[in-house]
Coordinates of C-alpha atoms in Angstrom, one line a residue:
X1 CA 22.7 51.4 18.8
X2 CA 23.0 48.9 21.9
X3 CA 26.5 46.6 21.6
X4 CA 24.5 44.3 23.0
X5 CA 21.7 44.2 20.4
X6 CA 24.8 43.7 17.6
X7 CA 26.2 40.3 19.4
X8 CA 23.3 38.5 21.6
X9 CA 22.1 35.4 19.4
X10 CA 18.6 35.1 19.4
X11 CA 17.7 32.6 21.7
X12 CA 15.4 32.5 25.1
X13 CA 18.0 34.8 27.0
X14 CA 19.1 36.5 24.3
X15 CA 15.8 37.9 23.6
X16 CA 15.5 38.4 28.1
X17 CA 18.6 40.8 28.0
X18 CA 17.8 42.9 24.6
X19 CA 14.4 43.1 26.3
X20 CA 15.7 44.2 29.2
X21 CA 18.2 47.1 27.1
X22 CA 16.3 47.9 25.0
X23 CA 13.7 49.2 27.1
X24 CA 16.8 51.7 28.5
X25 CA 18.1 53.3 25.2
X26 CA 14.1 53.6 24.3
X27 CA 14.0 51.0 21.5
X28 CA 16.4 53.2 19.1
X29 CA 17.7 49.9 18.8
X30 CA 15.1 48.6 17.5
X31 CA 14.2 51.4 15.1
X32 CA 17.4 50.6 13.2
X33 CA 17.0 47.5 12.7
X34 CA 16.2 45.5 10.3
X35 CA 13.5 44.4 11.7
X36 CA 11.9 48.5 11.3
X37 CA 11.0 48.6 7.4
X38 CA 9.0 45.3 7.6
X39 CA 5.1 46.4 9.7
X40 CA 4.4 48.5 11.8
X41 CA 7.5 47.7 14.0
X42 CA 6.6 49.6 17.4
X43 CA 3.7 47.8 17.6
X44 CA 4.0 46.5 20.9
X45 CA 4.1 41.9 21.2
X46 CA 3.4 39.9 23.7
X47 CA 6.6 37.5 24.0
X48 CA 7.1 35.5 27.3
X49 CA 4.6 37.3 29.5
X50 CA 6.4 40.2 28.6
X51 CA 5.4 43.0 26.7
X52 CA 8.4 44.1 24.9
X53 CA 8.9 46.2 20.9
X54 CA 10.4 42.7 19.1
X55 CA 8.6 41.1 16.3
X56 CA 8.0 37.4 16.5
X57 CA 9.1 36.1 13.7
X58 CA 8.2 32.2 12.0
X59 CA 10.0 31.2 9.3
X60 CA 8.9 27.7 8.5
X61 CA 11.5 26.0 5.5
X62 CA 8.9 23.6 3.8
X63 CA 5.8 23.0 2.5
X64 CA 4.5 18.9 2.8
X65 CA 2.8 17.5 5.2
X66 CA 4.9 18.5 8.3
X67 CA 4.4 22.0 7.6
X68 CA 0.7 21.8 7.6
X69 CA 0.8 19.8 11.2
X70 CA 2.8 22.7 12.4
X71 CA 1.3 25.5 11.3
X72 CA -1.8 23.6 12.9
X73 CA -0.2 22.9 15.7
X74 CA 0.9 27.9 15.8
X75 CA -1.6 28.6 14.0
X76 CA -4.1 29.6 18.2
X77 CA 0.0 30.6 19.5
X78 CA -0.2 34.1 20.4
X79 CA 2.6 36.7 20.5
X80 CA 3.5 35.7 16.4
X81 CA 3.5 38.9 13.8
X82 CA 4.7 36.9 11.0
X83 CA 4.7 33.6 9.2
X84 CA 6.9 33.1 6.3
X85 CA 6.5 30.1 4.6
X86 CA 9.3 29.0 2.5
X87 CA 9.2 26.2 -0.4
X88 CA 9.2 26.1 -4.1
X89 CA 6.3 23.5 -5.8
X90 CA 2.2 23.5 -4.0
X91 CA 1.7 24.0 -0.8
X92 CA 0.9 21.4 1.6
X93 CA 1.7 18.0 -0.9
X94 CA 5.2 17.0 -0.6
X95 CA 6.5 14.1 -2.6
X96 CA 4.2 11.5 -0.7
X97 CA 1.3 12.2 -1.2
X98 CA 1.5 14.8 -4.3
X99 CA 0.4 11.6 -6.4
X100 CA -3.3 11.6 -8.0
X101 CA -3.5 8.2 -8.9
X102 CA -6.1 6.9 -6.6
X103 CA -4.5 3.4 -7.0
X104 CA -1.6 4.0 -4.1
X105 CA -2.7 4.0 -1.0
X106 CA -0.9 5.1 2.3
X107 CA 0.8 2.2 4.1
X108 CA -0.7 3.6 7.2
X109 CA -4.8 3.0 8.2
X110 CA -6.8 6.3 8.3
X111 CA -6.3 5.8 12.5
X112 CA -2.2 7.6 12.5
X113 CA -2.1 8.9 9.6
X114 CA -3.5 12.5 10.9
X115 CA -2.0 16.1 11.6
X116 CA -2.6 15.7 15.3
X117 CA -0.9 13.5 17.1
X118 CA -2.8 13.2 19.9
X119 CA -7.6 12.5 19.8
X120 CA -9.3 10.8 18.0
X121 CA -8.1 11.4 14.5
X122 CA -8.2 14.3 13.1
X123 CA -8.1 13.1 9.4
X124 CA -10.5 10.5 9.7
X125 CA -12.5 13.8 11.4
X126 CA -12.3 14.9 8.0
X127 CA -13.1 12.3 5.3
X128 CA -16.0 12.1 7.6
X129 CA -17.4 15.5 7.3
X130 CA -16.5 14.7 3.2
X131 CA -18.3 11.7 2.9
X132 CA -15.8 9.3 3.1
X133 CA -16.7 6.4 3.9
X134 CA -13.5 4.6 6.2
X135 CA -13.1 3.9 9.5
X136 CA -9.5 4.1 11.8
X137 CA -8.5 1.1 10.1
X138 CA -9.0 1.5 6.8
X139 CA -5.6 2.6 3.9
X140 CA -7.2 5.3 1.4
X141 CA -5.3 6.8 -1.4
X142 CA -2.1 9.3 -0.7
X143 CA -4.2 12.1 -2.7
X144 CA -6.8 11.9 -0.5
X145 CA -4.1 12.6 2.3
X146 CA -2.5 15.3 -0.2
X147 CA -6.3 17.1 -0.6
X148 CA -6.3 16.7 3.8
X149 CA -2.4 18.6 4.1
X150 CA -3.6 21.5 1.9
X151 CA -6.9 21.8 2.9
X152 CA -5.7 21.5 6.6
X153 CA -2.5 24.1 6.0
X154 CA -4.9 27.1 4.7
X155 CA -7.2 26.7 7.3
X156 CA -4.5 27.8 9.4
X157 CA -2.9 30.0 7.9
X158 CA -6.4 31.8 7.1
X159 CA -6.9 31.4 11.1
X160 CA -3.5 32.7 11.5
X161 CA -4.2 35.8 9.0
X162 CA -7.8 36.7 11.0
X163 CA -5.5 37.3 14.4
X164 CA -3.4 40.0 12.3
X165 CA -0.4 38.1 12.1
X166 CA 1.1 38.4 8.6
X167 CA 1.3 35.7 5.9
X168 CA 3.7 35.4 3.5
X169 CA 4.7 32.2 0.8
X170 CA 7.9 32.7 -0.7
X171 CA 8.5 30.1 -3.3
X172 CA 11.9 29.9 -3.1
X173 CA 14.4 27.3 -2.6
X174 CA 16.3 27.7 1.3
X175 CA 20.1 27.0 1.0
X176 CA 21.3 28.0 4.4
X177 CA 20.2 29.9 8.0
X178 CA 23.0 31.9 9.9
X179 CA 22.2 34.0 12.7
X180 CA 21.8 37.6 12.0
X181 CA 25.4 40.0 12.0
X182 CA 23.0 42.6 14.8
X183 CA 22.7 38.9 16.3
X184 CA 19.2 38.8 16.3
X185 CA 17.4 35.5 14.7
X186 CA 18.1 34.3 11.8
X187 CA 19.0 35.2 7.6
X188 CA 17.7 32.2 5.6
X189 CA 19.3 32.5 2.4
X190 CA 17.3 31.5 -1.1
X191 CA 18.9 29.5 -3.9
X192 CA 18.3 33.0 -5.9
X193 CA 20.4 35.2 -4.2
X194 CA 17.6 37.0 -1.7
X195 CA 17.3 36.3 1.6
X196 CA 14.5 35.9 4.6
X197 CA 14.8 37.0 8.5
X198 CA 13.1 34.9 12.0
X199 CA 13.6 35.3 15.0
X200 CA 12.6 31.3 14.4
X201 CA 13.3 29.1 12.2
X202 CA 11.1 25.6 11.3
X203 CA 13.3 23.0 9.2
X204 CA 9.7 20.7 7.8
X205 CA 11.3 19.9 4.9
X206 CA 10.9 16.0 3.6
X207 CA 12.2 12.9 1.9
X208 CA 12.0 14.7 -1.3
X209 CA 16.0 14.1 -2.8
X210 CA 16.7 11.2 -5.5
X211 CA 18.9 8.9 -3.9
X212 CA 19.9 7.2 -8.0
X213 CA 22.2 4.5 -7.7
X214 CA 25.5 5.1 -8.2
X215 CA 26.0 3.3 -11.4
X216 CA 23.8 5.1 -12.5
X217 CA 24.6 8.7 -11.4
X218 CA 26.8 8.5 -14.9
X219 CA 23.5 8.3 -17.3
X220 CA 21.4 11.1 -15.2
X221 CA 19.7 12.4 -17.6
X222 CA 19.1 9.9 -20.0
X223 CA 15.9 9.5 -22.0
X224 CA 15.8 6.1 -21.6
X225 CA 16.4 6.2 -17.0
X226 CA 13.9 7.6 -15.2
X227 CA 15.2 9.3 -11.9
X228 CA 11.7 9.1 -9.6
X229 CA 8.1 7.0 -10.2
X230 CA 6.8 10.7 -9.3
X231 CA 5.0 12.8 -11.0
X232 CA 3.6 9.5 -12.6
X233 CA 2.2 10.5 -14.9
X234 CA 6.1 9.5 -16.5
X235 CA 5.6 6.1 -16.4
X236 CA 1.6 6.3 -17.2
X237 CA 3.5 7.2 -20.9
X238 CA 5.7 4.9 -21.1
X239 CA 5.3 2.3 -24.8
X240 CA 2.7 -0.9 -24.0
X241 CA 5.0 -3.2 -24.2
X242 CA 8.5 -1.8 -22.5
X243 CA 10.3 -3.9 -20.6
X244 CA 11.2 -2.0 -17.6
X245 CA 13.7 -2.3 -14.7
X246 CA 13.1 -1.1 -12.1
X247 CA 15.9 0.0 -9.6
X248 CA 14.6 -1.1 -5.7
X249 CA 11.8 -3.3 -3.8
X250 CA 10.4 -1.5 -1.2
X251 CA 7.1 0.7 -1.2
X252 CA 8.5 3.2 -4.4
X253 CA 9.2 -0.1 -6.1
X254 CA 5.5 -0.9 -5.4
X255 CA 4.0 1.6 -6.6
X256 CA 6.0 1.4 -9.7
X257 CA 5.2 -2.0 -10.2
X258 CA 1.5 -1.6 -9.7
X259 CA 0.9 1.1 -13.1
X260 CA 3.3 -0.2 -14.8
X261 CA 1.7 -3.2 -14.5
X262 CA -1.9 -1.9 -15.5
X263 CA -0.7 -2.9 -19.5
X264 CA -0.4 -6.4 -19.9
X265 CA 2.0 -6.1 -22.5
X266 CA 5.0 -4.7 -20.3
X267 CA 7.5 -6.7 -18.2
X268 CA 8.6 -5.6 -14.8
X269 CA 11.9 -6.5 -13.3
X270 CA 12.2 -5.3 -9.8
X271 CA 15.6 -5.6 -9.0
X272 CA 17.0 -5.5 -5.5
X273 CA 20.3 -6.7 -3.4
X274 CA 18.1 -8.1 -1.1
X275 CA 15.2 -9.2 -3.3
X276 CA 13.0 -8.5 -0.3
X277 CA 9.0 -7.1 -0.7
X278 CA 7.4 -5.4 2.5
X279 CA 5.2 -7.4 4.5
X280 CA 1.5 -6.6 4.7
X281 CA -0.9 -5.8 7.0
X282 CA -3.9 -4.9 7.1
X283 CA -4.4 -2.1 9.7
X284 CA -1.4 0.6 11.1
X285 CA -4.0 2.1 14.4
X286 CA -2.9 2.8 17.1
X287 CA -4.7 0.2 20.3
X288 CA -6.2 0.5 23.2
X289 CA -3.7 -1.7 25.3
X290 CA -0.1 -1.4 24.9
X291 CA 2.2 -4.4 25.4
X292 CA 5.3 -2.6 26.1
X293 CA 6.0 -0.9 29.5
X294 CA 7.9 1.8 30.5
X295 CA 10.2 -0.2 32.7
X296 CA 10.4 -2.9 29.2
X297 CA 12.2 0.4 27.4
X298 CA 14.5 1.4 29.8
X299 CA 15.4 -1.7 30.7
X300 CA 17.2 -1.8 27.2
X301 CA 21.0 -1.0 28.0
X302 CA 23.2 0.4 24.6
X303 CA 25.7 -1.7 26.0
X304 CA 24.5 -4.7 27.4
X305 CA 26.6 -7.7 24.6
X306 CA 22.8 -9.5 24.6
X307 CA 20.3 -6.5 23.5
X308 CA 19.2 -7.9 20.7
X309 CA 18.1 -11.8 22.3
X310 CA 16.4 -8.8 24.8
X311 CA 14.7 -6.9 22.1
X312 CA 13.7 -9.9 20.3
X313 CA 11.6 -11.5 23.7
X314 CA 10.3 -8.0 24.4
X315 CA 8.9 -8.0 20.6
X316 CA 8.2 -11.6 20.6
X317 CA 6.5 -11.2 24.0
X318 CA 4.5 -7.9 23.0
X319 CA 3.3 -10.0 19.5
X320 CA 1.6 -13.6 21.1
X321 CA 0.0 -10.6 23.9
X322 CA -2.3 -9.5 20.6
X323 CA -2.5 -12.9 18.7
X324 CA -5.5 -15.5 19.5
X325 CA -5.6 -18.0 21.9
X326 CA -3.2 -21.5 21.1
X327 CA -1.8 -19.4 18.3
X328 CA 1.9 -19.2 18.1
X329 CA 3.3 -16.0 15.5
X330 CA 6.9 -16.1 14.2
X331 CA 8.4 -13.7 11.4
X332 CA 8.9 -15.0 8.2
X333 CA 11.9 -12.8 7.2
X334 CA 13.8 -15.5 4.8
X335 CA 13.3 -17.1 0.7
X336 CA 12.1 -16.0 -1.9
X337 CA 10.1 -12.8 -2.6
X338 CA 7.4 -14.2 -4.2
X339 CA 7.1 -17.1 -2.1
X340 CA 7.3 -14.7 1.4
X341 CA 4.3 -12.7 0.0
X342 CA 1.5 -15.6 -1.0
X343 CA 2.3 -16.4 2.6
X344 CA 1.9 -13.4 4.4
X345 CA -0.8 -12.2 1.4
X346 CA -2.9 -15.2 3.2
X347 CA -2.3 -14.5 7.2
X348 CA -3.5 -11.1 6.3
X349 CA -7.0 -12.3 4.4
X350 CA -7.3 -14.7 7.6
X351 CA -6.1 -12.0 9.9
X352 CA -3.1 -14.2 11.5
X353 CA -1.1 -10.7 11.7
X354 CA -0.9 -10.1 15.8
X355 CA 2.4 -8.2 15.0
X356 CA 0.6 -6.1 13.0
X357 CA -0.7 -4.6 16.2
X358 CA 2.4 -3.5 18.0
X359 CA 3.7 -1.8 14.9
X360 CA 2.3 1.5 15.9
X361 CA 3.8 1.5 19.7
X362 CA 6.7 0.2 18.1
X363 CA 7.9 3.3 16.0
X364 CA 6.2 5.3 19.2
X365 CA 9.0 3.8 21.4
X366 CA 11.8 3.4 20.1
X367 CA 11.3 7.6 19.0
X368 CA 10.8 8.2 22.3
X369 CA 12.9 6.8 23.4
X370 CA 16.0 5.7 21.8
X371 CA 16.5 9.2 20.9
X372 CA 18.3 9.3 24.0
X373 CA 20.4 6.6 22.8
X374 CA 24.4 8.2 22.4
X375 CA 23.5 8.2 18.6
X376 CA 26.6 5.4 17.4
X377 CA 25.0 3.5 19.8
X378 CA 21.6 3.9 18.7
X379 CA 22.6 3.4 14.9
X380 CA 24.2 -0.1 15.2
X381 CA 21.4 -0.5 16.6
X382 CA 19.0 -0.2 14.3
X383 CA 21.4 -1.2 11.2
X384 CA 21.3 -4.7 13.0
X385 CA 17.5 -5.3 13.6
X386 CA 17.1 -3.4 9.8
X387 CA 16.0 -6.1 7.9
X388 CA 13.6 -7.8 11.0
X389 CA 11.8 -4.4 11.6
X390 CA 11.8 -2.3 8.2
X391 CA 9.8 -4.5 5.8
X392 CA 6.9 -4.6 8.9
X393 CA 7.4 -1.1 10.1
X394 CA 7.0 -0.1 5.9
X395 CA 4.5 -3.2 4.8
X396 CA 1.8 -2.8 2.3
X397 CA -1.7 -3.1 2.6
X398 CA -3.6 -6.9 1.4
X399 CA -5.0 -5.0 -1.8
X400 CA -2.1 -4.0 -2.3
X401 CA -0.5 -7.1 -2.7
X402 CA -3.4 -9.3 -3.3
X403 CA -2.3 -7.0 -7.0
X404 CA 0.8 -7.4 -6.9
X405 CA 0.7 -11.4 -6.6
X406 CA -1.7 -11.3 -9.8
X407 CA 1.1 -10.0 -11.9
X408 CA 3.5 -12.3 -10.6
X409 CA 0.9 -15.0 -11.6
X410 CA 0.0 -13.4 -14.8
X411 CA 4.3 -13.0 -15.4
X412 CA 4.3 -9.3 -16.1
X413 CA 6.1 -8.9 -12.8
X414 CA 9.0 -10.6 -11.9
X415 CA 11.4 -10.0 -8.6
X416 CA 15.2 -10.8 -9.0
X417 CA 17.7 -10.5 -6.6
X418 CA 21.3 -9.7 -8.9
X419 CA 22.4 -6.5 -9.2
X420 CA 23.9 -5.5 -12.2
X421 CA 27.7 -6.0 -12.5
X422 CA 28.5 -3.7 -15.6
X423 CA 24.6 -1.4 -17.8
X424 CA 24.8 0.1 -20.7
X425 CA 22.8 2.7 -23.2
X426 CA 22.0 1.1 -26.0
X427 CA 20.1 3.1 -29.5
X428 CA 16.9 1.6 -28.5
X429 CA 17.3 0.6 -24.2
X430 CA 20.2 -0.4 -21.8
X431 CA 21.7 -3.9 -21.6
X432 CA 22.2 -5.2 -18.5
X433 CA 25.4 -7.8 -17.7
X434 CA 24.3 -9.9 -15.5
X435 CA 26.0 -12.0 -12.8
X436 CA 26.7 -15.7 -14.5
X437 CA 27.3 -13.6 -17.5
X438 CA 24.4 -13.6 -18.7
X439 CA 23.2 -10.4 -20.3
X440 CA 19.3 -8.8 -20.2
X441 CA 17.7 -5.7 -22.2
X442 CA 14.9 -3.6 -21.4
X443 CA 13.9 -0.8 -23.5
X444 CA 14.0 1.6 -19.8
X445 CA 15.4 1.9 -15.7
X446 CA 13.6 3.7 -13.5
X447 CA 15.4 4.5 -10.4
X448 CA 13.0 3.7 -7.4
X449 CA 15.2 3.2 -4.4
X450 CA 13.7 5.9 -2.3
X451 CA 14.2 9.2 -1.0
X452 CA 15.8 10.9 2.5
X453 CA 15.8 14.5 3.2
X454 CA 18.3 17.1 2.1
X455 CA 22.1 16.6 4.3
X456 CA 22.3 19.1 6.7
X457 CA 25.6 20.6 7.6
X458 CA 27.5 23.3 9.6
X459 CA 29.7 25.7 8.1
X460 CA 31.7 29.2 8.7
X461 CA 29.0 29.0 12.0
X462 CA 26.2 28.9 10.6
X463 CA 23.4 25.9 8.7
X464 CA 23.7 24.7 5.4
X465 CA 21.2 22.7 3.9
X466 CA 21.5 20.2 0.7
X467 CA 24.8 21.1 0.5
X468 CA 28.3 21.8 2.3
X469 CA 30.8 18.9 3.6
X470 CA 30.5 20.1 7.3
X471 CA 29.2 18.0 10.4
X472 CA 26.0 17.5 10.7
X473 CA 24.0 19.9 13.5
X474 CA 23.4 18.4 17.0
X475 CA 19.4 17.1 17.5
X476 CA 18.9 18.0 20.6
X477 CA 15.6 15.9 21.7
X478 CA 13.7 19.1 22.2
X479 CA 14.2 19.4 18.5
X480 CA 16.4 22.7 18.2
X481 CA 19.8 22.8 16.9
X482 CA 23.3 23.0 18.1
X483 CA 25.7 24.9 15.4
X484 CA 28.7 24.0 17.6
X485 CA 29.0 20.6 20.3
X486 CA 29.2 22.6 22.9
X487 CA 27.3 26.0 21.7
X488 CA 23.7 26.7 23.0
X489 CA 19.9 25.5 21.5
X490 CA 19.9 27.5 18.4
X491 CA 15.4 28.8 17.9
X492 CA 16.1 26.4 14.4
X493 CA 13.7 23.4 15.1
X494 CA 14.5 20.3 13.1
X495 CA 11.0 18.5 12.2
X496 CA 10.1 15.4 10.4
X497 CA 12.6 13.6 8.4
X498 CA 14.9 16.4 9.2
X499 CA 15.8 14.9 12.6
X500 CA 16.2 11.7 11.7
X501 CA 20.1 11.8 13.2
X502 CA 18.2 11.9 16.4
X503 CA 14.7 10.3 16.0
X504 CA 15.3 6.9 14.7
X505 CA 11.4 6.9 13.1
X506 CA 10.6 9.4 10.6
X507 CA 8.9 8.7 7.7
X508 CA 5.6 8.6 9.9
X509 CA 3.4 11.1 9.1
X510 CA 2.9 10.6 13.1
X511 CA 6.2 11.4 14.1
X512 CA 6.3 14.5 12.5
X513 CA 2.5 15.7 14.4
X514 CA 4.5 14.5 17.2
X515 CA 7.7 16.5 16.2
X516 CA 4.9 20.1 15.6
X517 CA 3.0 19.3 19.1
X518 CA 6.9 19.8 21.0
X519 CA 7.8 22.2 18.7
X520 CA 4.2 24.5 19.2
X521 CA 4.7 23.9 22.8
X522 CA 8.1 25.7 23.3
X523 CA 6.4 28.5 20.9
X524 CA 4.0 29.4 23.1
X525 CA 4.4 31.6 25.7
X526 CA 5.5 29.5 29.3
X527 CA 3.0 29.9 32.5
X528 CA 4.9 32.8 34.1
X529 CA 4.5 34.5 38.5
X530 CA 4.2 37.7 36.5
X531 CA 7.8 37.8 36.4
X532 CA 8.0 37.0 32.5
X533 CA 11.2 35.7 33.2
X534 CA 11.4 32.7 30.1
X535 CA 14.1 29.1 30.7
X536 CA 15.9 27.8 27.7

């Protein structure tokens, strides 16, 4: 067997060397490899413009919206032999879009809630074809997005199968990726002890891991502690007179309040250290005119001591460019939660929130330009600007804000900033000691503090998913991973929430669609002058 077949990594340069070597040894090494028994081992494939006998097998880890977008983009990529979709649960949904309650709306408009980042909104076309009378500015139930992702995923898989590509759905949890012992491709380890092999690996894991506050971790599994608002059936089953403490004040907590407050007898308290609710908007969409030029973005230097001031001026310039003549828009980030919600609801109702027409451009600009910065400088900036930027990026639809106000006005909903000093379970719920020495009693606690993507770490030369105490892998601007700082880029890509260490805004379907297009372009054979050579 060729020594080079055993030791070379399966990135582009290795594939070139492997191809040359195998042609000289009459494919004996291929016949003995782990790929031989899979299917039609000697059927030639066309890879990078050269006819070779290596099976091209893509393993997609995760089956939510990001993987749906990736499969849509690679459905017409030539030279593929096999696609494995590895994930537990229902394909095409994930936590964000797996809800069925029609009251839970997307907080992004139809225009940017698309599995294709470029051109007209594919999601808008999908809804129009099914008789939904919506426009690009509208917010629709998240269940419709889940349905859209599932149908587009199924369509992409059918297209692959029609081209003769073998497609397999593997219901399992991936726990790691390691280079194959023979140097060709990778092995994906599953929680049940099995493995899946592939030449190209796409990590499409969403932000599905619960974030349970430290003070409540000793009570994990308690029958009166609901560790997540999803699935929402658990919330709807709570007693009609329940007094519920909701941990958090961001989007998951808003969902929780909207569901629980449907029953008038319940009393709900949202609590977080900041007690800051998201801002209110009437749309989030791409605009025909950009307000920040390439020169504006390129003028930002992470070493500039006046960087924050420069960014603030650029944002104000962009917002003023969207405002009506004579208007003087300003951001509101301080004040009681109810007061801010009331003010911003009125401004949204009056259509005097020009900042909303900068948000899509801001997200694209941050992802396009900050990915080139030093990670420490990028993280430091985002931490400083988090409170100002995050509540506008994660703003809620006007209709949801109006419902929250009605619950606040009725006294059914309260927003508090006190962190629980001490909490202990009782026979009928929870007793919470407040910072001022007072006490509150609740029948149930709901953890609505959000989700995160599983941690990626490098251990023993391989990638660990969701565990391991090794360093995080480096993710390049092309989304490819390096398993060592000075090592070559692997044929492993991180998309969507998995790419959060490189791209600042990833919990956004448009960002996932952009990542999918980037990866699909790298999986496509490049146009060559007949040499069949590839470039890294």
